[in-house]
Amino acid sequence: MKNILEAPFMVEMIRTVTNMYAHTWDERNGGNVSLMLDEGDVNAYLDLNAVIRTIPTGFSAPELEGKIFLVTGTGKYFKNVQYAPEVNLGIVRLKDQGRQADLLWGYTDGGQFTSEFPAHMMSHVARLKVDPLNRVVMHCHPANLLAMTYVHTLDEREFTRTLWQMCTECIVVFPEGVNVLPWMLCGTNEIGEATAKKMETARLVVWSQHGIYGAGKDLDETFGLIETAEKAAEIYMKIAHLPRINTITDEQLHLMEGRFGVKGREGYLN
Ligand code: 2HA
Ligand code: ZN
């Protein structure tokens, strides 16, 4: 067996959560990431028949039966992942219609996957229906996006338009816009279902007064999505209290659509 700590997916996961911590998006145990793995990615590193223990999930997701995920652990700090990946991360394979997960590697202190596992798995189901190449769901607490949910309307069209107006390339990076949930109790199947529903129409879902969810093909793309939205929110928080004498107009956003071959969410531009 090859050393799993040298597997490309593991190296990339460790680098990504370390970078998320460095961006101050993941204080204490804040944030969680799940990465779907192919059997072919893992079988050189793990005996897929060796189940360490089985963990109930508390929900059902038949679409994910047999799927394997590398997932951050509950209560674990992103800042520590690089020093002890096998304690802070785990690899699980779903079975029994997604109601249980076989632990194949990690969580060596007896831990388990993130408390937001329902939101992650339900979001994977939703995104896979839209994009079969989707592999990543990422949650974190970027300060400016969070701050924006205290002072900006939560109307999705308005929220999206504001972000698009803050940096020229936002409309290219997330043409479908961002969806927004009101404050809800985290860690529950209810917020999981609500997040997944929002994921049907956008890869970014804001959790008001809490943080954001992103989804994408790989860790880089998903990190970049959140990074771009957070940059736009940062500009907004710098200017929101000042008189605005210039902006990016809808006409200019239409020029961006043409130049980059993207189409902003239907009805969002005038
Ligand atoms: O525990 O961010 O939403 C980590 C979280 C929960
Ligand atoms: Zn959170």
PDB file of C-alpha atoms and ligand atoms in Angstrom, residues 26-27 29-32 74-75 114-116 139-141 186-187 207 210 213, ligand 1:
ATOM      1  CA  ASP A  26     -12.196  29.048  10.012  1.00  0.00           C
ATOM      2  CA  GLU A  27     -11.692  30.163  13.593  1.00  0.00           C
ATOM      3  CA  ASN A  29     -13.560  24.442  14.878  1.00  0.00           C
ATOM      4  CA  GLY A  30     -15.357  26.591  12.295  1.00  0.00           C
ATOM      5  CA  GLY A  31     -15.893  25.235   8.811  1.00  0.00           C
ATOM      6  CA  ASN A  32     -15.970  21.818   7.181  1.00  0.00           C
ATOM      7  CA  THR A  74     -16.437  17.326  14.067  1.00  0.00           C
ATOM      8  CA  GLY A  75     -14.977  19.668  16.680  1.00  0.00           C
ATOM      9  CA  THR A 114     -18.464  17.171  10.798  1.00  0.00           C
ATOM     10  CA  SER A 115     -21.754  18.057  12.486  1.00  0.00           C
ATOM     11  CA  GLU A 116     -22.724  19.545   9.124  1.00  0.00           C
ATOM     12  CA  HIS A 139     -18.330  25.561   4.408  1.00  0.00           C
ATOM     13  CA  CYS A 140     -16.603  28.407   6.255  1.00  0.00           C
ATOM     14  CA  HIS A 141     -17.143  31.723   8.063  1.00  0.00           C
ATOM     15  CA  CYS A 186     -26.982  24.689  12.085  1.00  0.00           C
ATOM     16  CA  GLY A 187     -26.026  21.000  12.219  1.00  0.00           C
ATOM     17  CA  TRP A 207     -26.064  31.123   5.628  1.00  0.00           C
ATOM     18  CA  HIS A 210     -23.241  32.258  10.012  1.00  0.00           C
ATOM     19  CA  TYR A 213     -21.390  27.051   1.476  1.00  0.00           C
TER      20      TYR A 213
HETATM   21  O1  2HA B   1     -18.550  23.260  13.444  1.00  0.00           O
HETATM   22  O2  2HA B   1     -18.845  25.627  11.060  1.00  0.00           O
HETATM   23  O3  2HA B   1     -21.422  25.162  11.089  1.00  0.00           O
HETATM   24  C1  2HA B   1     -18.205  23.839  12.310  1.00  0.00           C
HETATM   25  C2  2HA B   1     -19.210  24.717  11.735  1.00  0.00           C
HETATM   26  C3  2HA B   1     -20.635  24.445  11.946  1.00  0.00           C
END
